[in-house]
Amino acid sequence: MSASKLLRPSADYKDSYLAALAEYHAEGRYLYCNIPILKGDFESYITALRTERGYPHQPYQEWVEPAPETITWLVKDDQYIGTVDIRHRLNWHLEKWGGHIHFIIRPSMRGKGFGKKILLKAIPIANYLGINKALLTVAPHNHVAIRVIEDCGGKFEDELPETGQFPARKRYWLDCT
Ligand SMILES: CC(C)(COP(=O)(O)OP(=O)(O)OC[C@H]1O[C@@H](n2cnc3c(N)ncnc32)[C@H](O)[C@@H]1OP(=O)(O)O)[C@@H](O)C(=O)NCCC(=O)NCCS
């Protein structure tokens, strides 16, 4: 059994990643990722994930200034466990609804402590990318994520109400120094 680690996306974890993607689809996430297409050309997908691209927040990607993003995967025993996206800076959208850091654990691996592990491991990477204080935004009813953020040292800033276009968000700052 090996320790979990954060790595750049790699085709080495293709099978477990695609299995996780099917789990994410079942809860309505990442539906824009087509599993049969990715299966056929996983290398191109990995190349895209490893390119520090602008944050493609759908359906608002046309509206916001792109912010470079570093994507890493939490891997344990050669299996994909989860993803953390670190945006190098905020734009108006990330400042309110996306934050610097987004983290997710594949549904079948939740409740085993990986949520805290992935966020704690993201902190030095954020620091390396020049982020001293990282913003995290979370739905007010997402009690598990709030617990992870607070347990990792996140300090509550405020709660933004739902608007016609955007959902409500609690905002937290995480010291990355
Ligand atoms: C948020 C998320 C990453 C947490 O991952 P996880 O691996 O389940 O988290 P952990 O196992 O580290 O659990 C964190 C804490 O929540 C508690 N917890 C876990 N599942 C729970 C549940 N269903 N109900 C209540 N508490 C729960 C754990 O007991 C733990 O607290 P403890 O350390 O005091 O015991 C995961 O639920 C997820 O991927 N959610 C969807 C994406 C998301 O919301 N990301 C956050 C965006 S900011």
Coordinates of N, CA and C and ligand atoms in Angstrom, one line a residue:
M1 N 0.8 -1.2 0.0 CA 0.0 0.0 0.0 C 0.9 1.3 0.0
S2 N 0.6 2.2 -0.9 CA 1.5 3.4 -1.0 C 0.7 4.6 -0.5
A3 N 1.5 5.6 0.0 CA 0.8 6.8 0.5 C 0.2 7.6 -0.7
S4 N -0.9 8.3 -0.4 CA -1.5 9.1 -1.5 C -0.6 10.3 -1.8
K5 N -0.6 10.7 -3.1 CA 0.2 11.8 -3.5 C -0.5 12.6 -4.6
L6 N -0.2 13.9 -4.7 CA -0.8 14.7 -5.8 C 0.2 14.7 -7.0
L7 N -0.3 14.4 -8.1 CA 0.5 14.3 -9.3 C -0.2 15.0 -10.5
R8 N 0.6 15.4 -11.5 CA -0.1 16.0 -12.7 C -0.8 14.8 -13.4
P9 N -1.9 15.1 -14.1 CA -2.7 14.1 -14.8 C -1.7 13.2 -15.7
S10 N -2.0 11.9 -15.7 CA -1.2 11.0 -16.5 C -2.0 9.8 -17.0
A11 N -1.6 9.4 -18.2 CA -2.3 8.3 -18.8 C -2.1 7.0 -18.0
D12 N -1.2 7.0 -17.1 CA -0.9 5.8 -16.2 C -2.2 5.4 -15.4
Y13 N -3.1 6.4 -15.2 CA -4.2 6.2 -14.3 C -5.5 6.2 -15.1
K14 N -5.4 5.9 -16.4 CA -6.5 6.0 -17.4 C -7.7 5.2 -16.9
D15 N -7.6 3.9 -16.5 CA -8.7 3.1 -16.2 C -9.5 3.6 -15.0
S16 N -8.7 3.9 -13.9 CA -9.4 4.3 -12.7 C -10.0 5.7 -12.9
Y17 N -9.3 6.6 -13.7 CA -9.9 7.9 -14.0 C -11.2 7.8 -14.7
L18 N -11.3 6.9 -15.7 CA -12.5 6.8 -16.5 C -13.6 6.2 -15.7
A19 N -13.2 5.3 -14.8 CA -14.3 4.7 -13.9 C -14.8 5.8 -13.0
A20 N -13.9 6.7 -12.5 CA -14.3 7.8 -11.6 C -15.2 8.7 -12.4
L21 N -14.9 9.0 -13.7 CA -15.7 9.9 -14.5 C -17.1 9.4 -14.6
A22 N -17.2 8.1 -14.8 CA -18.6 7.5 -14.8 C -19.3 7.8 -13.5
E23 N -18.6 7.7 -12.4 CA -19.2 8.0 -11.1 C -19.6 9.5 -11.0
Y24 N -18.7 10.3 -11.5 CA -19.1 11.8 -11.5 C -20.3 12.0 -12.4
H25 N -20.3 11.4 -13.5 CA -21.5 11.5 -14.4 C -22.8 11.2 -13.7
A26 N -22.7 10.1 -12.9 CA -23.9 9.6 -12.3 C -24.5 10.7 -11.3
E27 N -23.6 11.6 -10.8 CA -24.1 12.7 -10.0 C -24.2 14.0 -10.7
G28 N -24.1 13.9 -12.1 CA -24.4 15.1 -12.9 C -23.2 16.0 -13.1
R29 N -22.0 15.5 -12.8 CA -20.8 16.4 -12.9 C -20.0 16.0 -14.2
Y30 N -19.3 16.9 -14.7 CA -18.4 16.7 -15.9 C -19.1 16.0 -17.0
L31 N -20.3 16.4 -17.3 CA -21.1 15.8 -18.3 C -20.5 16.1 -19.7
Y32 N -19.8 17.2 -19.8 CA -19.2 17.6 -21.0 C -18.0 16.7 -21.4
C33 N -17.6 15.8 -20.5 CA -16.5 14.9 -20.8 C -17.1 13.6 -21.4
N34 N -16.9 13.3 -22.6 CA -17.5 12.1 -23.3 C -16.5 10.9 -23.1
I35 N -17.0 9.9 -22.3 CA -16.1 8.8 -21.9 C -15.6 8.0 -23.1
P36 N -16.5 7.6 -24.1 CA -16.0 6.8 -25.2 C -14.9 7.6 -26.0
I37 N -15.2 8.9 -26.2 CA -14.2 9.7 -26.9 C -12.8 9.8 -26.1
L38 N -12.9 10.0 -24.8 CA -11.7 10.0 -24.0 C -11.0 8.7 -24.0
K39 N -11.8 7.7 -24.0 CA -11.2 6.3 -24.0 C -10.3 6.1 -25.2
G40 N -10.8 6.6 -26.4 CA -10.2 6.5 -27.7 C -8.9 7.3 -27.8
D41 N -8.9 8.5 -27.1 CA -7.7 9.4 -27.3 C -7.4 10.0 -25.9
F42 N -7.0 9.2 -25.0 CA -6.8 9.7 -23.6 C -5.5 10.6 -23.6
E43 N -4.6 10.3 -24.4 CA -3.3 11.1 -24.4 C -3.6 12.6 -24.7
S44 N -4.5 12.8 -25.6 CA -4.8 14.2 -26.0 C -5.5 14.9 -24.8
Y45 N -6.4 14.2 -24.1 CA -7.1 14.7 -22.9 C -6.0 15.1 -21.8
I46 N -5.1 14.2 -21.6 CA -4.0 14.4 -20.6 C -3.2 15.7 -21.0
T47 N -2.9 15.8 -22.3 CA -2.1 17.0 -22.7 C -2.9 18.2 -22.5
A48 N -4.3 18.2 -22.7 CA -5.1 19.4 -22.4 C -5.1 19.7 -21.0
L49 N -5.3 18.6 -20.1 CA -5.3 18.9 -18.7 C -4.0 19.4 -18.1
R50 N -2.9 19.0 -18.8 CA -1.6 19.5 -18.3 C -1.2 20.9 -18.8
T51 N -2.0 21.4 -19.7 CA -1.8 22.7 -20.3 C -2.5 23.7 -19.3
E52 N -1.7 24.7 -18.8 CA -2.3 25.6 -17.9 C -3.3 26.5 -18.7
R53 N -4.5 26.1 -18.8 CA -5.4 26.8 -19.6 C -6.2 27.8 -18.8
G54 N -7.0 28.6 -19.6 CA -7.9 29.5 -18.9 C -9.0 28.7 -18.3
Y55 N -9.6 29.3 -17.3 CA -10.7 28.6 -16.5 C -12.0 28.6 -17.4
P56 N -12.4 27.4 -17.9 CA -13.5 27.4 -18.9 C -14.8 27.2 -18.2
H57 N -15.2 28.2 -17.3 CA -16.4 28.0 -16.5 C -17.7 28.0 -17.4
Q58 N -18.3 26.9 -17.6 CA -19.5 26.9 -18.5 C -20.7 27.3 -17.7
P59 N -21.7 28.1 -18.2 CA -21.7 28.6 -19.6 C -21.1 30.0 -19.7
Y60 N -20.2 30.4 -18.8 CA -19.8 31.8 -18.8 C -18.4 32.0 -19.3
Q61 N -17.9 31.0 -20.0 CA -16.5 31.2 -20.5 C -16.3 32.4 -21.4
E62 N -17.3 32.8 -22.1 CA -17.2 34.0 -23.0 C -17.1 35.3 -22.2
W63 N -17.6 35.2 -20.9 CA -17.7 36.5 -20.2 C -16.5 36.8 -19.3
V64 N -15.7 35.8 -19.0 CA -14.7 36.1 -18.0 C -13.3 36.0 -18.6
E65 N -12.4 36.8 -18.0 CA -11.0 36.8 -18.4 C -10.5 35.5 -18.0
P66 N -9.8 34.8 -18.9 CA -9.2 33.5 -18.4 C -8.2 33.6 -17.4
A67 N -8.2 32.6 -16.5 CA -7.1 32.6 -15.4 C -6.4 31.2 -15.6
P68 N -5.1 31.2 -15.6 CA -4.4 29.9 -15.7 C -4.7 29.0 -14.6
E69 N -4.7 27.7 -14.8 CA -5.2 26.7 -13.8 C -4.2 25.5 -13.9
T70 N -3.8 25.1 -12.7 CA -3.0 23.9 -12.6 C -3.9 22.8 -12.1
I71 N -3.9 21.6 -12.8 CA -4.8 20.5 -12.4 C -3.9 19.4 -11.8
T72 N -4.2 18.9 -10.7 CA -3.5 17.7 -10.2 C -4.5 16.7 -9.7
W73 N -4.0 15.4 -9.7 CA -4.8 14.3 -9.3 C -4.2 13.7 -8.0
L74 N -5.1 13.3 -7.1 CA -4.7 12.6 -6.0 C -4.7 11.1 -6.4
V75 N -3.6 10.4 -6.2 CA -3.4 9.0 -6.6 C -2.9 8.2 -5.4
K76 N -3.5 7.1 -5.2 CA -3.0 6.2 -4.2 C -3.1 4.7 -4.8
D77 N -2.0 4.0 -4.5 CA -1.9 2.6 -5.0 C -2.2 2.6 -6.5
D78 N -1.6 3.5 -7.2 CA -1.8 3.6 -8.7 C -3.2 3.8 -9.1
Q79 N -4.1 4.3 -8.3 CA -5.5 4.5 -8.6 C -5.8 6.0 -8.5
Y80 N -6.6 6.6 -9.4 CA -7.1 7.9 -9.3 C -8.1 8.0 -8.2
I81 N -7.9 9.0 -7.3 CA -8.8 9.2 -6.2 C -9.6 10.5 -6.3
G82 N -9.0 11.6 -6.8 CA -9.7 12.9 -6.8 C -8.8 13.9 -7.6
T83 N -9.4 15.1 -7.8 CA -8.8 16.1 -8.5 C -8.8 17.4 -7.7
V84 N -7.7 18.2 -7.8 CA -7.7 19.5 -7.3 C -7.3 20.5 -8.4
D85 N -8.1 21.5 -8.6 CA -7.8 22.5 -9.6 C -7.3 23.8 -8.9
I86 N -6.1 24.3 -9.2 CA -5.7 25.5 -8.6 C -5.6 26.6 -9.6
R87 N -6.4 27.7 -9.5 CA -6.4 28.8 -10.4 C -5.3 29.8 -9.9
H88 N -4.5 30.2 -10.8 CA -3.3 31.0 -10.3 C -3.7 32.4 -9.9
R89 N -4.8 32.9 -10.3 CA -5.3 34.2 -9.9 C -6.9 34.2 -10.1
L90 N -7.5 35.2 -9.5 CA -8.9 35.3 -9.5 C -9.3 36.2 -10.7
N91 N -10.5 36.0 -11.3 CA -11.1 37.0 -12.1 C -12.5 37.3 -11.4
W92 N -13.3 38.1 -12.0 CA -14.5 38.5 -11.2 C -15.4 37.3 -10.9
H93 N -15.4 36.3 -11.8 CA -16.2 35.2 -11.5 C -15.7 34.3 -10.4
L94 N -14.4 34.0 -10.5 CA -13.7 33.2 -9.5 C -13.8 33.8 -8.1
E95 N -13.7 35.2 -8.1 CA -13.7 35.9 -6.9 C -15.0 35.7 -6.1
K96 N -16.1 35.4 -6.9 CA -17.4 35.2 -6.2 C -17.8 33.8 -6.1
W97 N -17.6 33.0 -7.2 CA -18.2 31.7 -7.3 C -17.3 30.5 -7.5
G98 N -16.0 30.8 -7.8 CA -15.1 29.7 -8.0 C -14.0 29.5 -7.1
G99 N -13.4 30.7 -6.7 CA -12.2 30.6 -5.8 C -11.0 30.2 -6.5
H100 N -9.9 30.2 -5.7 CA -8.6 29.7 -6.3 C -8.5 28.2 -6.4
I101 N -9.2 27.5 -5.4 CA -9.0 26.0 -5.3 C -10.3 25.3 -5.4
H102 N -10.4 24.3 -6.3 CA -11.6 23.5 -6.3 C -11.1 22.0 -6.1
F103 N -11.7 21.3 -5.2 CA -11.3 19.9 -5.0 C -12.5 19.0 -5.0
I104 N -12.2 17.7 -5.5 CA -13.3 16.8 -5.6 C -12.7 15.4 -5.4
I105 N -13.4 14.5 -4.7 CA -13.0 13.1 -4.5 C -14.1 12.2 -5.2
R106 N -13.6 11.2 -5.9 CA -14.6 10.4 -6.6 C -15.6 9.8 -5.6
P107 N -16.8 9.7 -6.0 CA -17.9 9.3 -5.1 C -17.6 8.0 -4.3
S108 N -17.0 7.0 -5.0 CA -16.8 5.7 -4.3 C -15.7 5.8 -3.2
M109 N -14.9 6.9 -3.2 CA -13.8 7.0 -2.2 C -14.1 8.1 -1.2
R110 N -15.3 8.6 -1.2 CA -15.6 9.7 -0.2 C -15.8 9.1 1.2
G111 N -15.6 10.0 2.2 CA -15.8 9.5 3.6 C -14.6 8.7 4.2
K112 N -13.5 8.7 3.5 CA -12.3 8.0 4.0 C -11.1 8.9 4.3
G113 N -11.4 10.2 4.4 CA -10.3 11.1 4.8 C -9.6 11.7 3.6
F114 N -10.0 11.4 2.4 CA -9.2 11.9 1.2 C -9.5 13.4 0.9
G115 N -10.7 13.8 1.3 CA -11.1 15.2 1.1 C -10.1 16.1 1.8
K116 N -9.8 15.8 3.1 CA -8.9 16.6 3.9 C -7.5 16.5 3.3
K117 N -7.1 15.3 2.9 CA -5.8 15.0 2.4 C -5.5 15.8 1.1
I118 N -6.5 15.8 0.2 CA -6.3 16.5 -1.1 C -6.1 18.0 -0.9
L119 N -6.9 18.6 0.0 CA -6.8 20.0 0.2 C -5.5 20.4 0.9
L120 N -5.1 19.6 2.0 CA -3.9 19.9 2.7 C -2.7 19.8 1.7
K121 N -2.7 18.8 0.8 CA -1.6 18.7 -0.1 C -1.6 19.8 -1.2
A122 N -2.8 20.4 -1.4 CA -2.8 21.5 -2.4 C -2.2 22.8 -1.9
I123 N -2.1 22.9 -0.6 CA -1.7 24.2 0.0 C -0.2 24.5 -0.5
P124 N 0.7 23.6 -0.3 CA 2.1 24.0 -0.8 C 2.2 24.2 -2.3
I125 N 1.3 23.6 -3.0 CA 1.4 23.8 -4.5 C 0.8 25.2 -4.8
A126 N -0.2 25.6 -4.1 CA -0.8 26.9 -4.3 C 0.3 28.0 -3.9
N127 N 1.0 27.7 -2.8 CA 2.0 28.6 -2.3 C 3.1 28.7 -3.4
Y128 N 3.5 27.6 -4.0 CA 4.5 27.5 -5.0 C 4.1 28.3 -6.2
L129 N 2.8 28.4 -6.5 CA 2.3 29.1 -7.6 C 2.1 30.6 -7.3
G130 N 2.5 31.0 -6.1 CA 2.5 32.4 -5.7 C 1.2 32.9 -5.0
I131 N 0.4 31.9 -4.5 CA -0.8 32.3 -3.8 C -0.5 32.2 -2.3
N132 N -0.6 33.3 -1.6 CA -0.4 33.3 -0.2 C -1.7 33.0 0.6
K133 N -2.8 33.6 0.0 CA -4.1 33.3 0.6 C -5.0 32.8 -0.5
A134 N -5.5 31.6 -0.3 CA -6.4 31.0 -1.4 C -7.8 31.2 -1.0
L135 N -8.6 31.6 -2.0 CA -10.1 31.7 -1.8 C -10.7 30.4 -2.1
L136 N -11.6 29.9 -1.3 CA -12.4 28.7 -1.6 C -13.9 29.1 -1.5
T137 N -14.7 28.7 -2.4 CA -16.1 29.0 -2.3 C -16.9 27.7 -2.3
V138 N -18.0 27.7 -1.6 CA -18.7 26.5 -1.4 C -20.2 26.8 -1.2
A139 N -21.0 25.8 -1.7 CA -22.5 26.0 -1.5 C -22.8 25.9 0.0
P140 N -23.6 26.8 0.5 CA -23.9 26.8 2.0 C -24.4 25.5 2.5
H141 N -25.0 24.6 1.7 CA -25.5 23.4 2.2 C -24.5 22.2 2.1
N142 N -23.3 22.5 1.6 CA -22.3 21.5 1.4 C -21.5 21.3 2.7
H143 N -22.1 20.7 3.7 CA -21.5 20.6 5.0 C -20.2 19.8 5.1
V144 N -20.1 18.8 4.2 CA -18.9 18.0 4.2 C -17.7 18.9 3.8
A145 N -17.9 19.6 2.6 CA -16.8 20.4 2.1 C -16.5 21.6 3.1
I146 N -17.5 22.1 3.7 CA -17.3 23.2 4.7 C -16.4 22.7 5.9
R147 N -16.7 21.5 6.3 CA -16.0 20.9 7.4 C -14.5 20.6 7.0
V148 N -14.3 20.2 5.7 CA -13.0 19.9 5.2 C -12.2 21.3 5.2
I149 N -12.9 22.3 4.6 CA -12.2 23.6 4.5 C -11.8 24.2 5.9
E150 N -12.8 24.1 6.8 CA -12.5 24.6 8.2 C -11.5 23.8 8.9
D151 N -11.5 22.5 8.7 CA -10.5 21.6 9.4 C -9.1 21.9 8.8
C152 N -9.0 22.3 7.6 CA -7.8 22.6 7.0 C -7.3 24.1 7.2
G153 N -8.1 24.8 8.0 CA -7.7 26.1 8.4 C -8.4 27.3 7.7
G154 N -9.4 27.0 6.9 CA -10.1 28.0 6.1 C -10.8 28.9 7.1
K155 N -10.7 30.2 6.8 CA -11.4 31.3 7.6 C -12.6 31.8 6.9
F156 N -13.8 31.8 7.5 CA -15.0 32.3 6.9 C -14.9 33.8 6.6
E157 N -15.2 34.1 5.3 CA -15.2 35.6 4.9 C -16.7 36.1 4.9
D158 N -17.5 35.5 4.1 CA -18.9 36.0 4.0 C -19.8 34.9 3.2
E159 N -21.0 35.2 3.1 CA -21.9 34.4 2.3 C -22.6 35.2 1.3
L160 N -22.4 34.9 0.0 CA -23.1 35.6 -1.1 C -24.4 35.0 -1.4
P161 N -25.5 35.8 -1.4 CA -26.8 35.2 -1.7 C -26.9 34.8 -3.2
E162 N -27.9 33.9 -3.4 CA -28.2 33.5 -4.7 C -28.7 34.7 -5.6
T163 N -28.3 34.7 -6.8 CA -28.8 35.8 -7.7 C -29.6 35.1 -8.8
G164 N -30.1 35.8 -9.8 CA -30.8 35.2 -10.9 C -29.9 34.3 -11.7
Q165 N -28.6 34.5 -11.7 CA -27.7 33.7 -12.6 C -26.8 32.8 -11.8
F166 N -26.5 33.1 -10.5 CA -25.5 32.4 -9.8 C -26.1 31.9 -8.5
P167 N -25.6 30.7 -8.0 CA -26.0 30.1 -6.8 C -25.4 30.8 -5.6
A168 N -25.9 30.6 -4.4 CA -25.4 31.2 -3.2 C -24.0 30.5 -2.9
R169 N -23.1 31.3 -2.3 CA -21.8 30.7 -2.0 C -21.3 31.2 -0.7
K170 N -20.7 30.3 0.2 CA -19.9 30.8 1.3 C -18.5 30.9 0.8
R171 N -17.8 31.9 1.3 CA -16.4 32.2 0.9 C -15.5 32.0 2.1
Y172 N -14.4 31.3 1.9 CA -13.4 31.1 2.9 C -12.0 31.5 2.4
W173 N -11.1 31.9 3.3 CA -9.7 32.2 2.9 C -8.8 31.1 3.6
L174 N -7.9 30.6 2.9 CA -7.0 29.6 3.4 C -5.5 30.1 3.3
D175 N -4.9 30.2 4.4 CA -3.5 30.6 4.5 C -2.6 29.6 3.8
C176 N -1.8 29.9 2.8 CA -1.0 29.0 2.0 C 0.5 29.2 2.3
T177 N 0.8 30.2 3.2 CA 2.2 30.5 3.4 C 2.9 29.5 4.4
Ligands
LIG1 C1 -16.2 17.6 -0.3 C2 -15.5 16.3 -0.6 C3 -14.2 16.5 -1.4 C4 -15.1 15.6 0.8 O1 -14.4 14.5 0.5 P1 -14.3 13.2 1.5 O2 -13.2 12.4 1.0 O3 -15.7 12.6 1.7 O4 -13.9 14.0 2.9 P2 -13.3 13.3 4.2 O5 -13.5 11.8 4.1 O6 -11.9 13.9 4.3 O7 -14.3 13.9 5.3 C5 -14.2 15.2 5.8 C6 -15.0 15.3 7.0 O8 -16.4 15.3 6.7 C7 -17.1 14.2 7.4 N1 -18.0 13.5 6.5 C8 -17.7 12.8 5.4 N2 -18.8 12.4 4.8 C9 -19.8 12.9 5.5 C10 -21.3 12.9 5.4 N3 -21.8 12.2 4.3 N4 -22.0 13.5 6.3 C11 -21.4 14.2 7.3 N5 -20.1 14.3 7.5 C12 -19.3 13.6 6.6 C13 -15.9 13.2 7.8 O9 -16.3 12.5 8.9 C14 -14.8 14.2 8.0 O10 -14.9 14.8 9.3 P3 -13.9 14.3 10.5 O11 -12.5 14.4 9.9 O12 -14.2 15.3 11.5 O13 -14.3 12.9 10.8 C15 -16.4 15.3 -1.3 O14 -17.6 15.2 -0.6 C16 -16.7 15.7 -2.7 O15 -15.9 15.4 -3.7 N6 -17.8 16.5 -2.9 C17 -18.2 17.0 -4.2 C18 -17.3 18.1 -4.7 C19 -17.3 19.2 -3.7 O16 -18.3 19.5 -3.0 N7 -16.1 19.8 -3.6 C20 -15.8 20.9 -2.7 C21 -16.0 22.2 -3.5 S1 -15.4 23.6 -2.5

